[in-house]
């Protein structure tokens, strides 16, 4: 079972166009403005350069993936290499299982895609770190796929269409859940401030009295 609706394209292109808008209460990283431009550049390359099988290169997605990874790489300062390498090995393992033991796992596309996103989620601390891990993992796995399966696989889409849509959809859902959590945590912290203020003032008064005594 695959994802037919182009979920990834709609989400990313919408973010790219929204990033050009200057909204006071709704800020999107300006680096995402490059997404529509990267998509157009990839489309130009795909329709003006001829490539032959076994690889079906989807250059708009590859260019957008590179752009996302670079933006996320600059936005996060945490260690990126361990998560990226682990995520890429998940995808290489998927290719090996599908090639050598097809059908050994039920719903293997969903299973490996879920495992890939889970590794990116648990190996990072921020949303940008997760995006960098997902993008870097997919890019490295593409290189591994071309290097390992050249002459073995007759036809393969790069990047994998199902993994592309699943990863972007899951990443968007996680980002929304994180924003909702931070919103409620901020509201809870603000609601406790009026209660904490009198206690602090009382403590300060008590310290003054003790000094006077």
CSV table of C-alpha atoms in Angstrom, one decimal:
chain,number,residue,atom,x,y,z
A,1,UNK,CA,0.0,0.0,0.0
A,2,UNK,CA,1.5,3.4,-1.0
A,3,UNK,CA,0.7,7.0,-0.6
A,4,UNK,CA,-0.8,8.3,-3.8
A,5,UNK,CA,-1.7,11.9,-2.9
A,6,UNK,CA,1.5,14.1,-3.2
A,7,UNK,CA,1.5,15.0,0.5
A,8,UNK,CA,5.2,15.8,0.7
A,9,UNK,CA,5.0,18.3,-2.2
A,10,UNK,CA,2.0,20.1,-0.9
A,11,UNK,CA,3.4,20.5,2.6
A,12,UNK,CA,6.9,21.6,1.5
A,13,UNK,CA,5.8,24.0,-1.2
A,14,UNK,CA,3.2,25.6,1.1
A,15,UNK,CA,5.9,26.1,3.8
A,16,UNK,CA,8.2,27.6,1.1
A,17,UNK,CA,5.6,30.1,-0.1
A,18,UNK,CA,4.5,31.0,3.5
A,19,UNK,CA,8.1,31.7,4.4
A,20,UNK,CA,8.0,34.7,2.0
A,21,UNK,CA,5.2,36.3,4.0
A,22,UNK,CA,6.1,38.6,6.9
A,23,UNK,CA,3.5,37.8,9.6
A,24,UNK,CA,4.0,39.3,13.1
A,25,UNK,CA,2.6,36.3,15.0
A,26,UNK,CA,3.4,33.5,12.5
A,27,UNK,CA,7.1,33.2,11.7
A,28,UNK,CA,8.6,30.6,9.4
A,29,UNK,CA,12.3,30.2,8.9
A,30,UNK,CA,13.4,32.3,6.0
A,31,UNK,CA,15.8,29.6,4.8
A,32,UNK,CA,12.7,27.7,3.7
A,33,UNK,CA,12.1,30.3,1.0
A,34,UNK,CA,14.5,28.3,-1.2
A,35,UNK,CA,12.2,25.3,-1.4
A,36,UNK,CA,10.1,26.5,-4.4
A,37,UNK,CA,13.3,27.6,-6.1
A,38,UNK,CA,15.0,24.3,-5.5
A,39,UNK,CA,11.9,22.5,-6.8
A,40,UNK,CA,11.9,24.5,-10.0
A,41,UNK,CA,15.7,24.0,-10.5
A,42,UNK,CA,15.3,20.2,-10.0
A,43,UNK,CA,12.4,20.1,-12.4
A,44,UNK,CA,14.6,21.9,-15.1
A,45,UNK,CA,17.4,19.4,-14.6
A,46,UNK,CA,15.0,16.4,-14.7
A,47,UNK,CA,13.4,17.5,-18.0
A,48,UNK,CA,16.6,18.7,-19.7
A,49,UNK,CA,19.0,15.9,-18.8
A,50,UNK,CA,18.5,12.4,-20.1
A,51,UNK,CA,19.1,9.5,-17.7
A,52,UNK,CA,18.7,5.8,-18.3
A,53,UNK,CA,17.6,2.9,-16.0
A,54,UNK,CA,18.1,1.3,-13.5
A,55,UNK,CA,17.6,4.5,-11.5
A,56,UNK,CA,14.6,6.7,-11.7
A,57,UNK,CA,16.0,10.0,-10.5
A,58,UNK,CA,13.4,12.5,-9.1
A,59,UNK,CA,15.5,15.6,-9.1
A,60,UNK,CA,12.9,18.1,-7.7
A,61,UNK,CA,12.7,16.0,-4.6
A,62,UNK,CA,16.4,15.5,-4.4
A,63,UNK,CA,17.1,19.3,-4.7
A,64,UNK,CA,14.5,20.1,-2.1
A,65,UNK,CA,15.9,17.4,0.2
A,66,UNK,CA,19.4,18.9,-0.1
A,67,UNK,CA,18.0,22.4,0.7
A,68,UNK,CA,16.0,21.2,3.7
A,69,UNK,CA,19.1,19.3,5.1
A,70,UNK,CA,21.3,22.3,4.7
A,71,UNK,CA,18.9,24.7,6.4
A,72,UNK,CA,18.3,22.2,9.3
A,73,UNK,CA,22.1,21.6,9.6
A,74,UNK,CA,22.7,25.3,10.1
A,75,UNK,CA,19.8,25.7,12.6
A,76,UNK,CA,20.9,23.0,15.0
A,77,UNK,CA,24.1,22.8,17.1
A,78,UNK,CA,23.6,19.2,18.5
A,79,UNK,CA,25.6,16.3,17.2
A,80,UNK,CA,24.2,15.2,13.9
A,81,UNK,CA,26.4,12.4,12.5
A,82,UNK,CA,25.3,9.5,14.8
A,83,UNK,CA,21.6,10.0,14.1
A,84,UNK,CA,22.2,10.5,10.4
A,85,UNK,CA,24.3,7.4,10.0
A,86,UNK,CA,21.9,5.3,12.1
A,87,UNK,CA,18.9,6.5,10.1
A,88,UNK,CA,20.7,5.8,6.8
A,89,UNK,CA,21.5,2.3,7.9
A,90,UNK,CA,17.8,1.7,8.6
A,91,UNK,CA,17.1,2.4,5.0
A,92,UNK,CA,19.9,0.3,3.7
A,93,UNK,CA,18.6,-2.6,5.9
A,94,UNK,CA,15.2,-2.1,4.3
A,95,UNK,CA,16.7,-2.4,0.8
A,96,UNK,CA,18.6,-5.5,1.8
A,97,UNK,CA,15.5,-7.2,3.3
A,98,UNK,CA,13.3,-6.3,0.3
A,99,UNK,CA,15.9,-7.5,-2.2
A,100,UNK,CA,16.8,-10.8,-0.4
A,101,UNK,CA,13.7,-11.7,1.5
A,102,UNK,CA,10.7,-10.0,-0.1
A,103,UNK,CA,7.5,-10.2,1.9
A,104,UNK,CA,9.2,-11.4,5.1
A,105,UNK,CA,7.6,-8.6,7.0
A,106,UNK,CA,4.0,-7.6,6.7
A,107,UNK,CA,3.5,-4.0,5.6
A,108,UNK,CA,7.2,-3.6,5.3
A,109,UNK,CA,7.0,-0.2,3.7
A,110,UNK,CA,5.1,1.2,6.7
A,111,UNK,CA,7.3,-0.7,9.2
A,112,UNK,CA,10.7,0.5,7.9
A,113,UNK,CA,9.4,4.0,7.3
A,114,UNK,CA,8.1,4.2,10.9
A,115,UNK,CA,11.4,2.8,12.2
A,116,UNK,CA,13.3,5.4,10.2
A,117,UNK,CA,11.3,8.3,11.6
A,118,UNK,CA,11.5,6.9,15.1
A,119,UNK,CA,15.3,6.7,15.0
A,120,UNK,CA,15.4,10.3,13.8
A,121,UNK,CA,13.0,11.4,16.6
A,122,UNK,CA,14.7,9.6,19.5
A,123,UNK,CA,18.3,10.4,18.4
A,124,UNK,CA,17.7,14.2,18.3
A,125,UNK,CA,16.5,16.9,20.8
A,126,UNK,CA,15.0,19.5,18.5
A,127,UNK,CA,12.7,19.6,15.4
A,128,UNK,CA,15.6,21.0,13.2
A,129,UNK,CA,17.8,18.2,14.4
A,130,UNK,CA,15.2,15.7,13.4
A,131,UNK,CA,14.8,17.3,10.0
A,132,UNK,CA,18.6,17.2,9.5
A,133,UNK,CA,18.7,13.5,10.5
A,134,UNK,CA,15.8,12.6,8.1
A,135,UNK,CA,17.2,14.5,5.2
A,136,UNK,CA,20.8,13.4,5.7
A,137,UNK,CA,19.8,9.8,6.3
A,138,UNK,CA,17.8,9.8,3.0
A,139,UNK,CA,20.6,11.4,1.1
A,140,UNK,CA,23.3,9.0,2.4
A,141,UNK,CA,21.0,6.0,1.8
A,142,UNK,CA,20.6,7.0,-1.8
A,143,UNK,CA,24.4,6.9,-2.3
A,144,UNK,CA,24.5,3.5,-0.6
A,145,UNK,CA,21.7,2.2,-2.8
A,146,UNK,CA,23.4,3.3,-6.0
A,147,UNK,CA,26.7,1.9,-4.9
A,148,UNK,CA,25.5,-1.4,-3.5
A,149,UNK,CA,22.7,-2.3,-5.9
A,150,UNK,CA,24.2,-1.1,-9.2
A,151,UNK,CA,23.5,-3.8,-11.7
A,152,UNK,CA,21.2,-5.7,-9.3
A,153,UNK,CA,18.1,-3.6,-9.1
A,154,UNK,CA,16.5,-3.1,-12.5
A,155,UNK,CA,14.3,-0.1,-11.6
A,156,UNK,CA,14.4,2.0,-8.5
A,157,UNK,CA,12.9,5.5,-7.7
A,158,UNK,CA,15.4,7.8,-5.9
A,159,UNK,CA,14.3,9.0,-3.5
A,160,UNK,CA,11.7,6.4,-2.6
A,161,UNK,CA,8.3,7.9,-3.1
A,162,UNK,CA,6.6,6.3,-0.2
A,163,UNK,CA,9.4,7.1,2.2
A,164,UNK,CA,9.4,10.7,1.0
A,165,UNK,CA,5.7,11.3,1.7
A,166,UNK,CA,5.7,9.3,4.9
A,167,UNK,CA,8.7,11.1,6.4
A,168,UNK,CA,7.5,14.6,5.6
A,169,UNK,CA,4.0,13.9,6.9
A,170,UNK,CA,5.3,12.4,10.1
A,171,UNK,CA,7.7,15.3,10.6
A,172,UNK,CA,4.9,17.8,10.1
A,173,UNK,CA,2.7,16.0,12.6
A,174,UNK,CA,5.5,15.9,15.2
A,175,UNK,CA,6.2,19.6,14.7
A,176,UNK,CA,2.6,20.5,15.3
A,177,UNK,CA,2.4,18.3,18.4
A,178,UNK,CA,5.6,19.9,19.7
A,179,UNK,CA,4.2,23.4,19.1
A,180,UNK,CA,1.0,22.5,21.0
A,181,UNK,CA,3.0,21.1,23.9
A,182,UNK,CA,5.2,24.2,24.1
A,183,UNK,CA,2.1,26.4,23.9
A,184,UNK,CA,0.4,24.7,26.9
A,185,UNK,CA,3.6,24.6,28.9
A,186,UNK,CA,4.0,28.3,28.4
A,187,UNK,CA,0.4,29.0,29.4
A,188,UNK,CA,0.9,26.8,32.5
A,189,UNK,CA,4.1,28.6,33.4
A,190,UNK,CA,2.4,32.0,33.0
A,191,UNK,CA,-0.6,30.9,35.1
A,192,UNK,CA,1.7,30.1,38.0
A,193,UNK,CA,3.5,33.4,38.0
A,194,UNK,CA,0.8,35.4,40.0
A,195,UNK,CA,1.0,32.7,42.7
A,196,UNK,CA,4.8,32.8,42.9
A,197,UNK,CA,5.1,36.6,43.0
A,198,UNK,CA,3.5,37.1,46.4
A,199,UNK,CA,5.6,34.3,47.9
A,200,UNK,CA,8.8,35.9,46.5
A,201,UNK,CA,7.8,39.3,47.9
A,202,UNK,CA,7.0,37.7,51.3
A,203,UNK,CA,10.4,36.1,51.3
A,204,UNK,CA,12.1,39.4,50.5
A,205,UNK,CA,10.2,41.2,53.3
A,206,UNK,CA,11.2,38.5,55.8
A,207,UNK,CA,14.8,38.9,54.8
A,208,UNK,CA,14.6,42.7,55.3
A,209,UNK,CA,13.1,42.2,58.8
A,210,UNK,CA,15.8,39.8,59.8
A,211,UNK,CA,18.4,42.3,58.7
A,212,UNK,CA,16.8,45.1,60.8
A,213,UNK,CA,16.6,42.8,63.8
